């Protein structure tokens, strides 16, 4: 018996449906082929994210129990068709590099990553469609082929948001919600923060670096506390610090020492003493509130920003989107977590047990005891330790 040819005896409707199916399959194949044919280009992505619930920025392949920001980013890049799946498994294939490695729970309003992608249509929209709402790609720019976001970065600006009752003197009985920062105290805080400007030996502001280690010398361009503001009945302020690069724990210890001085636990002279060779007990402020605010590429911009082929790595047009993201995702997370967990108040209660005149031997013993906790709870400022 002769075999009926495919399509024989089918009605016009069935023929039409079959044609549509074939056309659809062909269309999907065409899209995939088009993606494969699209040349890869070196770009940078401007990222903002709330770090709560993540074990930092950097991906840890083979450690799926600790979710990172890059896990979600790479998944979105693959799903959107920007990179092949095997590039997600081996990030070197797309020349991926983050500008700063933020740590567990730390947020970012201006993280920059550089990588090679296929410049598909509506690329930002497609990537964001595959990301959770608390991670956003806010901008994209083409860069030179050899660009590396970590090596080309001249400076980083971090912000630290804290409740202002942290600056209340230890001898005053303070109600958290009632406290308001006085002009005099704010001026004192800013006078102390300004002392950090310049190049100093910050070996006392990190772990596992000795006073003679040249890498402990760091250059701070500016550091100041802005005007206070009220959220959820609690007054907050934001400290901003701009430096070439930062070591683990450095920013939190810089802020912790200023708080200890303003509260009356430590003398003002301890800042200068901490830059000397002796070991000084420097308290580490809580990680909550630390945000990678902005990264700077001033040398790159001078050389390539106006060459007619590349844009300067500045994000003036994205500033409004950055501000909206901070108000929607970063600040509420910090405020709500502070209200629920009271991390600042708990930490303030530990300041009295610090010995701001402790000897090197005492400090060495204390460091051994705290070594394990330091590894897990780092500052999120490991710009130069990748």
Short mmCIF file of C-alpha atoms in Angstrom, two decimals:
data_model
loop_
_atom_site.label_atom_id
_atom_site.label_comp_id
_atom_site.label_asym_id
_atom_site.label_seq_id
_atom_site.Cartn_x
_atom_site.Cartn_y
_atom_site.Cartn_z
CA UNK A 1 0.00 0.00 0.00
CA UNK A 2 1.42 3.39 -1.05
CA UNK A 3 2.48 5.64 1.82
CA UNK A 4 0.52 8.86 1.93
CA UNK A 5 2.80 11.86 1.34
CA UNK A 6 3.20 14.27 4.25
CA UNK A 7 0.35 16.78 4.20
CA UNK A 8 -1.88 14.68 1.92
CA UNK A 9 -5.51 14.69 2.95
CA UNK A 10 -5.02 17.61 5.34
CA UNK A 11 -7.54 20.40 5.19
CA UNK A 12 -6.56 24.01 4.48
CA UNK A 13 -6.70 24.84 8.23
CA UNK A 14 -4.31 22.02 9.15
CA UNK A 15 -1.96 23.05 6.34
CA UNK A 16 -1.98 26.63 7.64
CA UNK A 17 -1.20 25.59 11.22
CA UNK A 18 1.64 23.36 10.07
CA UNK A 19 3.11 26.20 7.98
CA UNK A 20 2.95 28.53 11.01
CA UNK A 21 4.74 25.96 13.16
CA UNK A 22 7.49 25.56 10.56
CA UNK A 23 7.78 29.33 10.19
CA UNK A 24 8.01 29.77 13.97
CA UNK A 25 10.74 27.16 14.27
CA UNK A 26 12.63 28.76 11.41
CA UNK A 27 12.24 32.17 13.08
CA UNK A 28 13.71 30.92 16.34
CA UNK A 29 16.60 29.38 14.45
CA UNK A 30 17.14 32.62 12.53
CA UNK A 31 17.28 34.56 15.83
CA UNK A 32 19.86 32.13 17.24
CA UNK A 33 21.91 32.27 14.03
CA UNK A 34 21.70 36.06 14.06
CA UNK A 35 22.98 36.11 17.66
CA UNK A 36 25.87 33.84 16.72
CA UNK A 37 26.76 36.10 13.77
CA UNK A 38 26.62 39.28 15.87
CA UNK A 39 30.23 40.28 16.64
CA UNK A 40 31.26 40.59 20.29
CA UNK A 41 32.29 44.01 21.54
CA UNK A 42 33.99 45.17 24.75
CA UNK A 43 31.58 47.19 26.87
CA UNK A 44 31.02 48.34 30.43
CA UNK A 45 27.76 47.95 32.31
CA UNK A 46 26.67 50.34 35.07
CA UNK A 47 25.09 48.22 37.82
CA UNK A 48 23.06 48.99 40.93
CA UNK A 49 22.02 46.38 43.47
CA UNK A 50 20.86 45.76 47.01
CA UNK A 51 23.30 43.26 48.49
CA UNK A 52 21.10 41.89 51.27
CA UNK A 53 20.78 38.11 51.03
CA UNK A 54 23.84 37.77 48.77
CA UNK A 55 27.33 36.54 49.66
CA UNK A 56 28.93 39.46 47.86
CA UNK A 57 29.48 40.42 44.24
CA UNK A 58 32.07 37.92 43.03
CA UNK A 59 30.92 34.58 41.64
CA UNK A 60 32.21 31.44 43.36
CA UNK A 61 31.98 28.62 40.84
CA UNK A 62 31.34 25.28 42.52
CA UNK A 63 29.81 26.93 45.60
CA UNK A 64 26.15 27.20 44.63
CA UNK A 65 24.93 27.37 48.25
CA UNK A 66 26.36 30.90 48.53
CA UNK A 67 24.49 33.04 45.99
CA UNK A 68 26.25 36.10 44.63
CA UNK A 69 25.25 39.09 42.51
CA UNK A 70 27.31 37.77 39.59
CA UNK A 71 25.37 34.48 39.63
CA UNK A 72 22.20 36.40 38.78
CA UNK A 73 23.99 38.69 36.31
CA UNK A 74 25.63 35.86 34.33
CA UNK A 75 22.33 33.95 34.19
CA UNK A 76 20.60 37.06 32.76
CA UNK A 77 23.39 37.59 30.19
CA UNK A 78 23.00 34.00 28.94
CA UNK A 79 19.19 34.06 28.91
CA UNK A 80 19.08 37.37 27.03
CA UNK A 81 21.40 36.03 24.32
CA UNK A 82 24.28 38.44 25.06
CA UNK A 83 26.78 35.67 25.72
CA UNK A 84 26.95 31.96 24.87
CA UNK A 85 26.21 29.54 27.70
CA UNK A 86 29.81 28.30 27.92
CA UNK A 87 30.97 31.88 28.63
CA UNK A 88 28.80 31.82 31.72
CA UNK A 89 30.66 28.74 32.91
CA UNK A 90 34.09 30.23 32.16
CA UNK A 91 33.94 34.01 32.64
CA UNK A 92 37.46 34.53 31.24
CA UNK A 93 36.03 33.74 27.80
CA UNK A 94 34.08 37.01 27.90
CA UNK A 95 36.99 38.95 29.54
CA UNK A 96 34.77 39.65 32.56
CA UNK A 97 36.10 41.98 35.26
CA UNK A 98 34.35 43.77 38.12
CA UNK A 99 35.65 47.16 39.25
CA UNK A 100 35.24 46.51 42.98
CA UNK A 101 34.53 43.33 44.87
CA UNK A 102 31.73 44.14 47.30
CA UNK A 103 31.32 41.67 50.11
CA UNK A 104 28.44 39.93 51.87
CA UNK A 105 25.40 42.21 52.27
CA UNK A 106 27.10 45.28 50.73
CA UNK A 107 25.09 47.23 48.13
CA UNK A 108 26.18 49.27 45.11
CA UNK A 109 24.73 52.25 43.29
CA UNK A 110 27.52 52.55 40.72
CA UNK A 111 29.34 49.25 40.22
CA UNK A 112 31.06 48.84 36.83
CA UNK A 113 31.80 45.55 35.09
CA UNK A 114 33.66 45.18 31.79
CA UNK A 115 33.07 42.27 29.42
CA UNK A 116 32.63 41.22 25.77
CA UNK A 117 29.04 40.74 24.64
CA UNK A 118 26.95 40.50 21.48
CA UNK A 119 25.39 43.93 21.05
CA UNK A 120 21.84 42.68 20.45
CA UNK A 121 18.87 45.02 19.99
CA UNK A 122 17.31 46.45 23.20
CA UNK A 123 20.16 44.89 25.15
CA UNK A 124 19.56 46.66 28.49
CA UNK A 125 15.86 45.90 28.49
CA UNK A 126 16.50 42.22 27.67
CA UNK A 127 19.12 41.79 30.41
CA UNK A 128 16.94 43.54 33.00
CA UNK A 129 13.97 41.34 32.06
CA UNK A 130 15.95 38.36 33.38
CA UNK A 131 17.15 40.08 36.59
CA UNK A 132 15.33 40.48 39.93
CA UNK A 133 14.10 44.04 40.57
CA UNK A 134 16.80 44.67 43.23
CA UNK A 135 19.54 44.27 40.58
CA UNK A 136 19.46 46.70 37.64
CA UNK A 137 21.69 47.49 34.68
CA UNK A 138 21.33 51.27 34.38
CA UNK A 139 23.75 52.05 31.57
CA UNK A 140 26.10 50.68 28.90
CA UNK A 141 29.06 52.19 27.04
CA UNK A 142 31.53 50.87 24.45
CA UNK A 143 35.16 50.83 25.59
CA UNK A 144 38.58 50.04 24.10
CA UNK A 145 39.37 46.38 23.40
CA UNK A 146 41.96 46.10 26.17
CA UNK A 147 39.85 47.86 28.82
CA UNK A 148 39.80 46.27 32.29
CA UNK A 149 37.40 47.89 34.76
CA UNK A 150 39.55 47.05 37.81
CA UNK A 151 42.94 48.06 36.44
CA UNK A 152 41.73 51.25 34.71
CA UNK A 153 39.89 52.54 37.80
CA UNK A 154 41.65 55.55 39.41
CA UNK A 155 39.46 55.83 42.49
CA UNK A 156 36.35 54.54 44.24
CA UNK A 157 33.76 56.44 46.26
CA UNK A 158 31.96 54.58 49.03
CA UNK A 159 29.04 55.82 51.12
CA UNK A 160 28.24 54.72 54.66
CA UNK A 161 24.71 55.39 55.90
CA UNK A 162 24.31 55.38 59.68
CA UNK A 163 21.83 56.54 62.32
CA UNK A 164 23.10 59.80 63.84
CA UNK A 165 22.56 58.58 67.42
CA UNK A 166 25.90 56.79 66.83
CA UNK A 167 27.54 60.20 67.46
CA UNK A 168 25.77 60.87 70.80
CA UNK A 169 28.25 61.20 73.71
CA UNK A 170 28.51 58.08 75.89
CA UNK A 171 27.58 60.06 79.01
CA UNK A 172 24.21 61.13 77.58
CA UNK A 173 21.16 58.88 77.84
CA UNK A 174 19.87 58.87 74.27
CA UNK A 175 16.55 57.70 72.88
CA UNK A 176 17.25 56.44 69.35
CA UNK A 177 14.23 58.05 67.65
CA UNK A 178 14.49 61.33 69.55
CA UNK A 179 18.16 62.05 68.83
CA UNK A 180 19.06 64.83 66.40
CA UNK A 181 22.61 65.68 65.40
CA UNK A 182 23.71 69.19 66.46
CA UNK A 183 25.64 71.51 64.13
CA UNK A 184 28.54 71.49 66.60
CA UNK A 185 28.78 67.66 66.63
CA UNK A 186 28.54 67.46 62.82
CA UNK A 187 31.41 69.96 62.52
CA UNK A 188 33.48 67.89 64.95
CA UNK A 189 32.77 64.70 62.96
CA UNK A 190 33.82 66.41 59.72
CA UNK A 191 36.97 67.81 61.33
CA UNK A 192 37.98 64.28 62.36
CA UNK A 193 37.09 62.71 58.99
CA UNK A 194 39.16 65.37 57.18
CA UNK A 195 42.28 64.19 59.04
CA UNK A 196 42.22 60.99 56.97
CA UNK A 197 42.86 62.96 53.76
CA UNK A 198 46.24 62.39 52.14
CA UNK A 199 48.54 59.35 52.16
CA UNK A 200 48.83 57.44 55.43
CA UNK A 201 49.86 54.03 56.71
CA UNK A 202 46.55 52.25 57.40
CA UNK A 203 48.02 48.97 58.71
CA UNK A 204 45.89 49.34 61.87
CA UNK A 205 42.74 49.62 59.74
CA UNK A 206 42.90 46.17 58.15
CA UNK A 207 43.91 42.62 59.06
CA UNK A 208 47.11 40.73 58.31
CA UNK A 209 49.22 43.72 57.18
CA UNK A 210 52.24 44.86 59.16
CA UNK A 211 53.40 48.47 59.63
CA UNK A 212 56.29 48.00 57.17
CA UNK A 213 54.09 46.59 54.39
CA UNK A 214 54.17 49.24 51.61
CA UNK A 215 50.70 48.18 50.40
CA UNK A 216 49.22 49.48 53.69
CA UNK A 217 49.87 53.06 52.54
CA UNK A 218 46.69 54.43 50.99
CA UNK A 219 45.69 57.79 49.48
CA UNK A 220 42.38 59.32 50.63
CA UNK A 221 41.10 62.17 48.45
CA UNK A 222 38.09 63.25 50.49
CA UNK A 223 35.96 62.14 53.43
CA UNK A 224 33.01 63.97 54.93
CA UNK A 225 29.59 63.52 56.55
CA UNK A 226 26.61 65.09 54.78
CA UNK A 227 23.57 66.83 56.25
CA UNK A 228 21.33 64.56 58.35
CA UNK A 229 17.84 63.49 57.19
CA UNK A 230 14.94 61.62 58.80
CA UNK A 231 13.57 58.27 57.61
CA UNK A 232 11.00 56.20 59.51
CA UNK A 233 11.34 58.61 62.50
CA UNK A 234 15.11 57.93 62.83
CA UNK A 235 17.69 60.52 61.80
CA UNK A 236 20.41 59.23 59.46
CA UNK A 237 23.47 60.72 57.78
CA UNK A 238 25.73 59.54 54.96
CA UNK A 239 29.54 59.59 55.18
CA UNK A 240 31.29 59.62 51.80
CA UNK A 241 34.91 58.64 51.23
CA UNK A 242 36.87 58.77 47.97
CA UNK A 243 40.19 56.98 47.72
CA UNK A 244 42.42 55.28 45.17
CA UNK A 245 41.64 51.86 46.67
CA UNK A 246 40.70 50.35 50.02
CA UNK A 247 41.73 47.33 52.05
CA UNK A 248 39.51 44.85 53.85
CA UNK A 249 37.76 46.51 56.84
CA UNK A 250 39.47 49.87 56.16
CA UNK A 251 36.42 52.12 55.73
CA UNK A 252 34.48 50.55 58.59
CA UNK A 253 37.48 50.96 60.90
CA UNK A 254 38.04 54.58 59.81
CA UNK A 255 34.42 55.35 60.68
CA UNK A 256 34.50 53.20 63.84
CA UNK A 257 37.47 55.15 65.23
CA UNK A 258 35.81 58.53 64.58
CA UNK A 259 32.64 57.34 66.35
CA UNK A 260 34.74 56.17 69.33
CA UNK A 261 36.36 59.63 69.56
CA UNK A 262 33.12 61.62 69.20
CA UNK A 263 31.43 59.45 71.85
CA UNK A 264 34.28 60.11 74.29
CA UNK A 265 35.87 56.66 74.40
CA UNK A 266 39.13 57.56 72.65
CA UNK A 267 41.33 60.71 72.46
CA UNK A 268 41.59 62.63 69.19
CA UNK A 269 45.34 61.94 69.09
CA UNK A 270 44.65 58.24 68.42
CA UNK A 271 44.15 58.92 64.67
CA UNK A 272 47.74 60.11 64.18
CA UNK A 273 49.02 57.40 66.57
CA UNK A 274 47.29 54.72 64.47
CA UNK A 275 49.48 55.64 61.47
CA UNK A 276 52.64 54.85 63.45
CA UNK A 277 54.27 51.46 63.83
CA UNK A 278 52.60 50.43 67.09
CA UNK A 279 49.49 48.29 67.08
CA UNK A 280 46.33 50.27 67.95
CA UNK A 281 42.93 48.82 68.83
CA UNK A 282 40.67 50.25 66.11
CA UNK A 283 36.96 49.29 66.36
CA UNK A 284 35.17 48.15 63.18
CA UNK A 285 31.74 49.72 62.56
CA UNK A 286 28.93 47.39 61.34
CA UNK A 287 28.81 46.37 57.67
CA UNK A 288 25.21 47.49 57.28
CA UNK A 289 25.12 50.87 55.55
CA UNK A 290 28.18 50.43 53.33
CA UNK A 291 27.47 51.18 49.64
CA UNK A 292 29.77 51.33 46.61
CA UNK A 293 28.65 54.73 45.39
CA UNK A 294 30.78 55.42 42.33
CA UNK A 295 33.95 54.38 40.52
CA UNK A 296 36.19 56.83 38.67
CA UNK A 297 38.11 56.51 35.39
CA UNK A 298 39.70 59.94 35.08
CA UNK A 299 42.90 58.92 33.24
CA UNK A 300 40.96 56.75 30.78
CA UNK A 301 38.50 59.59 30.15
CA UNK A 302 41.32 62.05 29.42
CA UNK A 303 42.95 59.67 26.95
CA UNK A 304 39.96 58.06 25.21
CA UNK A 305 36.85 60.00 26.27
CA UNK A 306 37.07 62.52 23.44
CA UNK A 307 38.87 60.51 20.74
CA UNK A 308 35.79 60.46 18.51
CA UNK A 309 35.38 56.69 18.91
CA UNK A 310 34.64 56.24 22.61
CA UNK A 311 32.55 58.00 25.23
CA UNK A 312 33.92 59.19 28.57
CA UNK A 313 32.92 56.86 31.41
CA UNK A 314 30.66 59.36 33.12
CA UNK A 315 27.02 58.73 33.92
CA UNK A 316 25.34 62.15 34.12
CA UNK A 317 22.30 60.94 32.16
CA UNK A 318 21.89 57.98 34.52
CA UNK A 319 22.14 59.99 37.76
CA UNK A 320 18.38 60.25 38.18
CA UNK A 321 17.95 56.48 37.71
CA UNK A 322 20.71 55.86 40.28
CA UNK A 323 19.00 58.18 42.80
CA UNK A 324 15.62 56.47 42.27
CA UNK A 325 17.18 53.01 42.74
CA UNK A 326 18.81 54.06 46.01
CA UNK A 327 15.52 55.42 47.35
CA UNK A 328 13.59 52.32 46.26
CA UNK A 329 15.97 49.49 47.16
CA UNK A 330 19.17 50.48 49.00
CA UNK A 331 18.07 52.99 51.65
CA UNK A 332 14.88 51.10 52.68
CA UNK A 333 16.91 47.89 53.14
CA UNK A 334 19.44 49.66 55.38
CA UNK A 335 16.73 51.47 57.38
CA UNK A 336 14.48 48.44 57.88
CA UNK A 337 17.39 46.15 58.79
CA UNK A 338 18.67 48.72 61.31
CA UNK A 339 15.21 49.00 62.89
CA UNK A 340 14.77 45.23 63.08
CA UNK A 341 18.28 44.07 63.98
CA UNK A 342 19.65 47.21 65.73
CA UNK A 343 23.16 46.45 64.46
CA UNK A 344 24.50 49.95 65.21
CA UNK A 345 23.15 50.09 68.77
CA UNK A 346 24.50 46.59 69.50
CA UNK A 347 27.91 47.57 68.18
CA UNK A 348 27.96 50.86 70.15
CA UNK A 349 27.53 48.81 73.33
CA UNK A 350 30.83 47.03 72.59
CA UNK A 351 32.93 50.22 72.40
CA UNK A 352 33.45 50.31 76.17
CA UNK A 353 35.35 47.00 76.10
CA UNK A 354 37.95 48.31 73.62
CA UNK A 355 41.29 49.33 75.08
CA UNK A 356 42.47 52.32 73.07
CA UNK A 357 45.86 52.17 74.82
CA UNK A 358 46.40 48.40 74.49
CA UNK A 359 49.87 47.02 73.88
CA UNK A 360 51.02 45.16 70.80
CA UNK A 361 51.04 41.82 72.68
CA UNK A 362 47.45 42.28 73.81
CA UNK A 363 46.38 43.23 70.30
CA UNK A 364 48.12 40.19 68.80
CA UNK A 365 46.21 37.88 71.13
CA UNK A 366 42.96 39.68 70.32
CA UNK A 367 43.62 39.37 66.57
CA UNK A 368 44.10 35.60 66.89
CA UNK A 369 40.74 35.33 68.62
CA UNK A 370 38.92 37.39 65.99
CA UNK A 371 40.67 35.95 62.90
CA UNK A 372 37.86 33.55 61.99
CA UNK A 373 35.13 36.18 62.14
CA UNK A 374 37.22 38.59 60.06
CA UNK A 375 37.32 36.16 57.14
CA UNK A 376 33.56 35.91 56.83
CA UNK A 377 32.60 39.47 57.70
CA UNK A 378 34.83 41.60 55.50
CA UNK A 379 34.44 45.19 54.45
CA UNK A 380 33.41 44.88 50.85
CA UNK A 381 36.30 47.14 49.87
CA UNK A 382 38.68 44.54 48.49
CA UNK A 383 39.51 46.61 45.44
CA UNK A 384 43.07 45.39 45.16
CA UNK A 385 42.93 41.85 46.46
CA UNK A 386 41.25 39.98 43.59
#
